[in-house]
mmCIF file of C-alpha atoms and ligand atoms in Angstrom:
data_model
loop_
_atom_site.group_PDB
_atom_site.id
_atom_site.type_symbol
_atom_site.label_atom_id
_atom_site.label_comp_id
_atom_site.label_asym_id
_atom_site.label_seq_id
_atom_site.Cartn_x
_atom_site.Cartn_y
_atom_site.Cartn_z
ATOM 1 C CA MET A 107 -1.912 -14.880 -30.717
ATOM 2 C CA PRO A 108 -4.334 -17.697 -29.910
ATOM 3 C CA GLU A 109 -6.917 -16.473 -27.632
ATOM 4 C CA GLU A 110 -5.808 -18.850 -24.922
ATOM 5 C CA SER A 111 -2.290 -17.496 -25.075
ATOM 6 C CA GLN A 112 -3.647 -13.854 -25.060
ATOM 7 C CA LYS A 113 -5.822 -14.617 -21.933
ATOM 8 C CA GLU A 114 -2.836 -15.956 -20.298
ATOM 9 C CA TYR A 115 -0.635 -13.088 -21.295
ATOM 10 C CA LEU A 116 -3.301 -10.659 -19.942
ATOM 11 C CA GLU A 117 -3.415 -12.324 -16.771
ATOM 12 C CA TYR A 118 0.198 -12.203 -16.396
ATOM 13 C CA LEU A 119 0.232 -8.607 -17.064
ATOM 14 C CA ALA A 120 -2.394 -7.997 -14.442
ATOM 15 C CA SER A 121 -0.344 -10.101 -11.617
ATOM 16 C CA GLU A 122 2.905 -7.907 -12.541
ATOM 17 C CA ILE A 123 0.957 -4.844 -11.814
ATOM 18 C CA ALA A 124 -0.168 -6.350 -8.433
ATOM 19 C CA LEU A 125 3.301 -7.684 -7.670
ATOM 20 C CA PHE A 126 4.872 -4.095 -8.551
ATOM 21 C CA GLU A 127 2.685 -2.599 -5.969
ATOM 22 C CA GLY A 128 3.730 -4.877 -3.327
ATOM 23 C CA ARG A 129 7.519 -4.285 -4.242
ATOM 24 C CA ALA A 130 7.142 -0.725 -4.787
ATOM 25 C CA ALA A 131 6.023 -0.503 -0.856
ATOM 26 C CA LYS A 132 8.957 -2.547 0.513
ATOM 27 C CA LEU A 133 11.638 -2.178 -1.816
ATOM 28 C CA ALA A 134 14.651 0.410 -1.827
ATOM 29 C CA ASP A 135 15.969 0.278 -5.207
ATOM 30 C CA PRO A 136 19.689 1.429 -5.079
ATOM 31 C CA SER A 137 19.687 2.371 -8.775
ATOM 32 C CA LEU A 138 16.680 4.790 -8.431
ATOM 33 C CA GLU A 139 18.860 7.621 -6.735
ATOM 34 C CA GLN A 140 21.334 7.705 -9.439
ATOM 35 C CA VAL A 141 18.436 7.755 -12.060
ATOM 36 C CA ARG A 142 16.590 10.287 -10.398
ATOM 37 C CA GLN A 143 19.732 12.633 -10.347
ATOM 38 C CA LEU A 144 19.751 12.212 -13.932
ATOM 39 C CA SER A 145 16.232 13.920 -14.075
ATOM 40 C CA PRO A 146 15.299 12.032 -17.249
ATOM 41 C CA LYS A 147 13.037 13.979 -19.620
ATOM 42 C CA ARG A 148 12.382 11.228 -21.990
ATOM 43 C CA ILE A 149 12.038 7.741 -20.874
ATOM 44 C CA LEU A 150 11.516 4.295 -22.746
ATOM 45 C CA ASP A 151 10.639 1.047 -21.087
ATOM 46 C CA LEU A 152 11.566 -1.495 -23.746
ATOM 47 C CA GLY A 153 9.543 -4.881 -23.357
ATOM 48 C CA CYS A 154 7.221 -2.853 -21.060
ATOM 49 C CA GLY A 155 4.635 -5.619 -20.391
ATOM 50 C CA ALA A 156 2.045 -3.909 -18.289
ATOM 51 C CA GLY A 157 4.263 -0.701 -18.195
ATOM 52 C CA GLN A 158 4.230 -0.460 -14.463
ATOM 53 C CA GLU A 159 7.885 0.415 -14.367
ATOM 54 C CA LEU A 160 6.997 3.641 -15.921
ATOM 55 C CA MET A 161 4.897 4.446 -12.919
ATOM 56 C CA LYS A 162 7.783 5.207 -10.699
ATOM 57 C CA PHE A 163 8.388 8.208 -12.778
ATOM 58 C CA ASN A 164 6.152 11.032 -12.244
ATOM 59 C CA ASP A 165 8.286 14.190 -11.846
ATOM 60 C CA ASP A 166 6.926 17.214 -13.493
ATOM 61 C CA SER A 167 10.251 17.645 -15.704
ATOM 62 C CA ILE A 168 9.399 14.371 -17.388
ATOM 63 C CA GLU A 169 8.116 15.092 -20.755
ATOM 64 C CA LEU A 170 7.529 11.771 -22.364
ATOM 65 C CA LYS A 171 7.318 8.286 -21.266
ATOM 66 C CA VAL A 172 7.275 5.263 -23.902
ATOM 67 C CA GLY A 173 6.285 1.805 -23.313
ATOM 68 C CA ALA A 174 7.483 -0.417 -26.074
ATOM 69 C CA ASP A 175 6.591 -4.118 -26.369
ATOM 70 C CA ILE A 176 6.114 -6.692 -29.190
ATOM 71 C CA GLN A 177 2.716 -7.564 -27.834
ATOM 72 C CA PHE A 178 0.077 -5.112 -28.722
ATOM 73 C CA ALA A 179 -1.977 -5.757 -25.632
ATOM 74 C CA ALA A 180 0.839 -4.296 -23.177
ATOM 75 C CA GLY A 181 -0.439 -0.801 -23.296
ATOM 76 C CA GLU A 182 -4.094 -1.587 -23.373
ATOM 77 C CA VAL A 183 -3.821 -3.579 -19.981
ATOM 78 C CA PHE A 184 -2.068 -0.645 -18.473
ATOM 79 C CA ARG A 185 -4.782 1.687 -19.539
ATOM 80 C CA LYS A 186 -7.530 -0.652 -18.236
ATOM 81 C CA LEU A 187 -5.909 -1.342 -14.845
ATOM 82 C CA ARG A 188 -4.817 2.062 -14.309
ATOM 83 C CA SER A 189 -7.572 4.038 -15.657
ATOM 84 C CA ASN A 190 -7.244 6.462 -12.818
ATOM 85 C CA ALA A 191 -3.385 6.927 -13.662
ATOM 86 C CA GLY A 192 -4.579 9.817 -16.225
ATOM 87 C CA ASP A 193 -0.956 10.164 -17.217
ATOM 88 C CA ASP A 194 -0.806 12.006 -20.764
ATOM 89 C CA ARG A 195 2.879 11.793 -20.874
ATOM 90 C CA ALA A 196 2.674 7.962 -21.134
ATOM 91 C CA ILE A 197 2.371 6.575 -24.662
ATOM 92 C CA PHE A 198 2.632 2.716 -25.671
ATOM 93 C CA ILE A 199 3.771 1.323 -28.950
ATOM 94 C CA ASN A 200 3.872 -1.929 -30.564
ATOM 95 C CA SER A 201 7.577 -2.646 -31.626
ATOM 96 C CA ALA A 202 10.359 -5.271 -31.468
ATOM 97 C CA GLY A 203 13.282 -4.118 -29.177
ATOM 98 C CA GLU A 204 15.512 -5.080 -32.092
ATOM 99 C CA HIS A 205 14.206 -2.226 -34.342
ATOM 100 C CA LEU A 206 13.178 0.816 -32.450
ATOM 101 C CA PRO A 207 11.562 3.453 -34.274
ATOM 102 C CA PHE A 208 13.045 6.682 -32.685
ATOM 103 C CA PRO A 209 15.995 8.953 -33.709
ATOM 104 C CA ALA A 210 19.403 8.448 -32.292
ATOM 105 C CA GLU A 211 20.154 9.798 -28.797
ATOM 106 C CA PHE A 212 16.390 10.347 -27.916
ATOM 107 C CA PHE A 213 15.979 9.161 -24.718
ATOM 108 C CA ASP A 214 17.709 10.117 -21.366
ATOM 109 C CA LEU A 215 16.614 6.862 -19.594
ATOM 110 C CA VAL A 216 15.956 3.219 -21.011
ATOM 111 C CA ILE A 217 14.306 0.695 -18.632
ATOM 112 C CA CYS A 218 14.410 -2.799 -19.919
ATOM 113 C CA ARG A 219 13.386 -5.305 -17.191
ATOM 114 C CA VAL A 220 13.476 -8.949 -17.768
ATOM 115 C CA ALA A 221 12.613 -8.344 -21.522
ATOM 116 C CA LEU A 222 15.982 -8.816 -22.919
ATOM 117 C CA PRO A 223 16.152 -12.656 -22.320
ATOM 118 C CA TYR A 224 13.719 -13.050 -24.921
ATOM 119 C CA MET A 225 15.079 -10.674 -27.817
ATOM 120 C CA ASN A 226 18.136 -11.108 -29.993
ATOM 121 C CA SER A 227 20.260 -9.516 -27.195
ATOM 122 C CA ALA A 228 23.278 -8.115 -29.279
ATOM 123 C CA THR A 229 20.815 -6.580 -31.655
ATOM 124 C CA ALA A 230 18.585 -4.885 -28.949
ATOM 125 C CA ILE A 231 21.652 -3.717 -26.894
ATOM 126 C CA ARG A 232 22.844 -2.048 -30.013
ATOM 127 C CA GLU A 233 19.425 -0.580 -30.582
ATOM 128 C CA ILE A 234 19.200 0.611 -26.973
ATOM 129 C CA ALA A 235 22.715 2.270 -27.465
ATOM 130 C CA ARG A 236 21.616 4.142 -30.458
ATOM 131 C CA VAL A 237 18.508 5.848 -28.811
ATOM 132 C CA LEU A 238 20.328 6.435 -25.568
ATOM 133 C CA ALA A 239 21.423 10.086 -25.070
ATOM 134 C CA PRO A 240 25.128 10.556 -24.571
ATOM 135 C CA SER A 241 24.763 11.143 -20.810
ATOM 136 C CA GLY A 242 21.737 8.727 -20.602
ATOM 137 C CA LEU A 243 21.231 5.755 -18.455
ATOM 138 C CA LEU A 244 20.154 2.219 -19.091
ATOM 139 C CA LEU A 245 18.530 0.159 -16.308
ATOM 140 C CA LEU A 246 18.685 -3.367 -17.531
ATOM 141 C CA THR A 247 17.420 -6.365 -15.567
ATOM 142 C CA ILE A 248 18.331 -9.908 -16.825
ATOM 143 C CA HIS A 249 17.961 -13.404 -15.739
ATOM 144 C CA THR A 250 21.077 -15.172 -14.406
ATOM 145 C CA PRO A 251 21.700 -19.114 -14.804
ATOM 146 C CA LYS A 252 20.350 -19.236 -11.196
ATOM 147 C CA PHE A 253 16.837 -18.067 -12.320
ATOM 148 C CA TYR A 254 16.455 -20.963 -14.703
ATOM 149 C CA LEU A 255 17.981 -23.724 -11.990
ATOM 150 C CA LEU A 256 15.629 -22.281 -9.383
ATOM 151 C CA MET A 257 12.561 -22.673 -11.976
ATOM 152 C CA ILE A 258 13.726 -26.323 -12.691
ATOM 153 C CA ARG A 259 13.755 -26.894 -9.087
ATOM 154 C CA ARG A 260 10.214 -25.493 -8.611
ATOM 155 C CA ARG A 261 8.752 -27.316 -11.410
ATOM 156 C CA LEU A 262 10.343 -30.801 -10.084
ATOM 157 C CA ALA A 263 8.708 -30.055 -6.902
ATOM 158 C CA GLU A 264 5.351 -29.520 -8.477
ATOM 159 C CA MET A 265 6.104 -32.669 -10.575
ATOM 160 C CA SER A 266 5.149 -30.837 -13.729
ATOM 161 C CA LEU A 267 6.893 -32.647 -16.725
ATOM 162 C CA LYS A 268 5.595 -30.022 -19.226
ATOM 163 C CA GLY A 269 6.641 -27.158 -16.962
ATOM 164 C CA PHE A 270 9.907 -28.762 -16.275
ATOM 165 C CA ALA A 271 11.025 -28.991 -20.001
ATOM 166 C CA TYR A 272 10.762 -25.272 -20.593
ATOM 167 C CA PRO A 273 13.460 -24.117 -17.956
ATOM 168 C CA VAL A 274 15.592 -26.869 -19.085
ATOM 169 C CA ILE A 275 15.646 -25.754 -22.547
ATOM 170 C CA CYS A 276 16.193 -22.259 -21.683
ATOM 171 C CA PHE A 277 19.101 -23.126 -19.465
ATOM 172 C CA ALA A 278 20.544 -25.471 -22.105
ATOM 173 C CA GLY A 279 20.269 -22.526 -24.755
ATOM 174 C CA GLY A 280 22.072 -20.239 -22.282
ATOM 175 C CA VAL A 281 24.806 -22.761 -21.876
ATOM 176 C CA PHE A 282 24.989 -22.860 -25.862
ATOM 177 C CA PHE A 283 25.035 -18.938 -26.062
ATOM 178 C CA LEU A 284 27.628 -18.690 -23.345
ATOM 179 C CA LEU A 285 29.971 -21.309 -24.847
ATOM 180 C CA THR A 286 29.618 -20.264 -28.534
ATOM 181 C CA GLY A 287 28.746 -16.613 -28.341
ATOM 182 C CA LYS A 288 25.800 -17.446 -30.560
ATOM 183 C CA GLN A 289 22.301 -16.831 -29.126
ATOM 184 C CA PRO A 290 19.789 -19.812 -30.211
ATOM 185 C CA ALA A 291 17.323 -18.558 -32.992
ATOM 186 C CA GLY A 292 14.818 -20.001 -35.264
ATOM 187 C CA ASN A 293 11.252 -21.270 -34.989
ATOM 188 C CA PHE A 294 11.847 -23.773 -32.254
ATOM 189 C CA TRP A 295 13.549 -20.880 -29.955
ATOM 190 C CA LYS A 296 10.666 -18.456 -30.671
ATOM 191 C CA GLY A 297 8.873 -17.225 -27.432
ATOM 192 C CA LYS A 298 12.037 -18.729 -25.424
ATOM 193 C CA GLU A 299 14.485 -16.911 -23.247
ATOM 194 C CA THR A 300 18.096 -17.256 -22.096
ATOM 195 C CA PHE A 301 20.255 -16.146 -19.389
ATOM 196 C CA HIS A 302 23.168 -13.864 -19.284
ATOM 197 C CA THR A 303 26.182 -14.093 -17.110
ATOM 198 C CA ARG A 304 28.151 -10.789 -16.330
ATOM 199 C CA SER A 305 30.969 -11.875 -19.012
ATOM 200 C CA MET A 306 28.066 -12.387 -21.711
ATOM 201 C CA LEU A 307 26.376 -9.140 -20.947
ATOM 202 C CA THR A 308 29.775 -7.155 -20.956
ATOM 203 C CA ARG A 309 30.692 -8.308 -24.226
ATOM 204 C CA GLU A 310 27.485 -7.251 -25.766
ATOM 205 C CA LEU A 311 27.551 -3.949 -23.889
ATOM 206 C CA ASN A 312 31.300 -3.375 -24.984
ATOM 207 C CA ALA A 313 30.169 -3.939 -28.470
ATOM 208 C CA ALA A 314 27.777 -1.400 -28.245
ATOM 209 C CA GLY A 315 30.011 1.284 -26.604
ATOM 210 C CA LEU A 316 28.047 0.945 -23.251
ATOM 211 C CA ARG A 317 29.462 -0.105 -19.682
ATOM 212 C CA ALA A 318 28.166 -1.253 -16.389
ATOM 213 C CA ILE A 319 28.216 1.347 -13.838
ATOM 214 C CA SER A 320 26.783 -0.696 -11.043
ATOM 215 C CA GLU A 321 24.876 -3.925 -10.453
ATOM 216 C CA PHE A 322 22.704 -5.488 -7.664
ATOM 217 C CA ASP A 323 20.417 -8.707 -7.244
ATOM 218 C CA ALA A 324 16.973 -7.763 -8.454
ATOM 219 C CA GLU A 325 13.977 -9.352 -6.211
ATOM 220 C CA GLY A 326 16.063 -12.235 -5.012
ATOM 221 C CA ALA A 327 15.022 -14.852 -7.672
ATOM 222 C CA GLY A 328 17.873 -15.186 -10.047
ATOM 223 C CA GLY A 329 17.436 -11.660 -11.669
ATOM 224 C CA ARG A 330 20.019 -9.156 -11.719
ATOM 225 C CA THR A 331 19.770 -5.445 -12.442
ATOM 226 C CA TYR A 332 22.796 -3.285 -14.083
ATOM 227 C CA LEU A 333 22.746 0.486 -14.178
ATOM 228 C CA ILE A 334 24.499 1.134 -17.549
ATOM 229 C CA GLY A 335 26.110 4.295 -19.238
ATOM 230 C CA LYS A 336 27.796 5.193 -22.533
ATOM 231 C CA ALA A 337 31.573 4.074 -22.276
HETATM 232 C C1 LIG B 185 8.689 -11.210 -18.677
HETATM 233 S S1 LIG B 185 8.046 -9.860 -19.492
HETATM 234 C C2 LIG B 185 8.542 -8.417 -18.694
HETATM 235 C C3 LIG B 185 7.479 -7.278 -18.677
HETATM 236 C C4 LIG B 185 7.965 -5.945 -17.964
HETATM 237 N N1 LIG B 185 9.160 -5.484 -18.418
HETATM 238 C C5 LIG B 185 7.934 -6.230 -16.392
HETATM 239 O O1 LIG B 185 8.810 -6.158 -15.777
HETATM 240 O O2 LIG B 185 6.802 -6.777 -15.826
HETATM 241 C C6 LIG B 185 8.882 -9.823 -20.967
HETATM 242 C C7 LIG B 185 8.183 -8.839 -22.010
HETATM 243 O O3 LIG B 185 8.885 -8.712 -23.254
HETATM 244 C C8 LIG B 185 8.301 -8.444 -24.231
HETATM 245 N N2 LIG B 185 9.120 -8.890 -25.515
HETATM 246 C C9 LIG B 185 9.497 -10.322 -25.795
HETATM 247 N N3 LIG B 185 10.255 -10.102 -26.968
HETATM 248 C C10 LIG B 185 10.120 -8.962 -27.205
HETATM 249 C C11 LIG B 185 10.863 -7.954 -28.250
HETATM 250 N N4 LIG B 185 11.408 -8.861 -29.319
HETATM 251 N N5 LIG B 185 10.771 -6.876 -28.573
HETATM 252 C C12 LIG B 185 9.893 -6.088 -27.531
HETATM 253 N N6 LIG B 185 9.487 -6.864 -26.579
HETATM 254 C C13 LIG B 185 9.699 -7.956 -26.612
HETATM 255 C C14 LIG B 185 7.029 -9.659 -24.020
HETATM 256 O O4 LIG B 185 5.994 -9.066 -24.756
HETATM 257 C C15 LIG B 185 6.830 -9.335 -22.569
HETATM 258 O O5 LIG B 185 5.884 -8.328 -22.378
#
């Protein structure tokens, strides 16, 4: 990764930790109760970024927390910023969501917060289904079309032509995905993201033997969180 992009990514991760701390103070997450009842022992945060979502889980019964991200810097940031976290049950690995280096049915809980939009989603969902225990849960946050429409509006207001192009391309890619069932791929698409409507997601979940149990708006900016189990 070029040095400038790496710097931006590290800044992004640091800002996500700060946002998480703000959110944690005021947000009642309706899925957390169901997840806690599951008493997960092994947790995977896929596309973990700074790994802040793993910080929600500190019960003594938890044996292992894994943060996996395609960017190696992710876990490093967690350690630097949370040097006082001292949680030896948390490890970070460099891995693509489409090829997870874990045995089948290994995790009781998989978290994937706004990382699926960047992955080949059908493949990543199949991988998640593979590593999820039979009674396990997936807490998945995706972007809806509204997320990109709001971003387009913001960038227009900022009069940023370069910034404006990105959400337009992502939105157009999402429409293509919606209409054809084929997710854009190739060099041009690398690093770009797509939305998922409920029907797009349901199709991919069903194909992987998963089903949505409940859903709710995530943080009010066009994100949506689904609590998912095995069908
Ligand atoms: C928008 S960030 C979300 C990070 C974190 N989940 C959060 O909630 O702050 C998306 C993350 O997905 C990671 N990512 C993108 N493509 C990936 C892939 N194919 N496999 C694993 N991680 C990926 C990125 O490196 C980035 O850290």
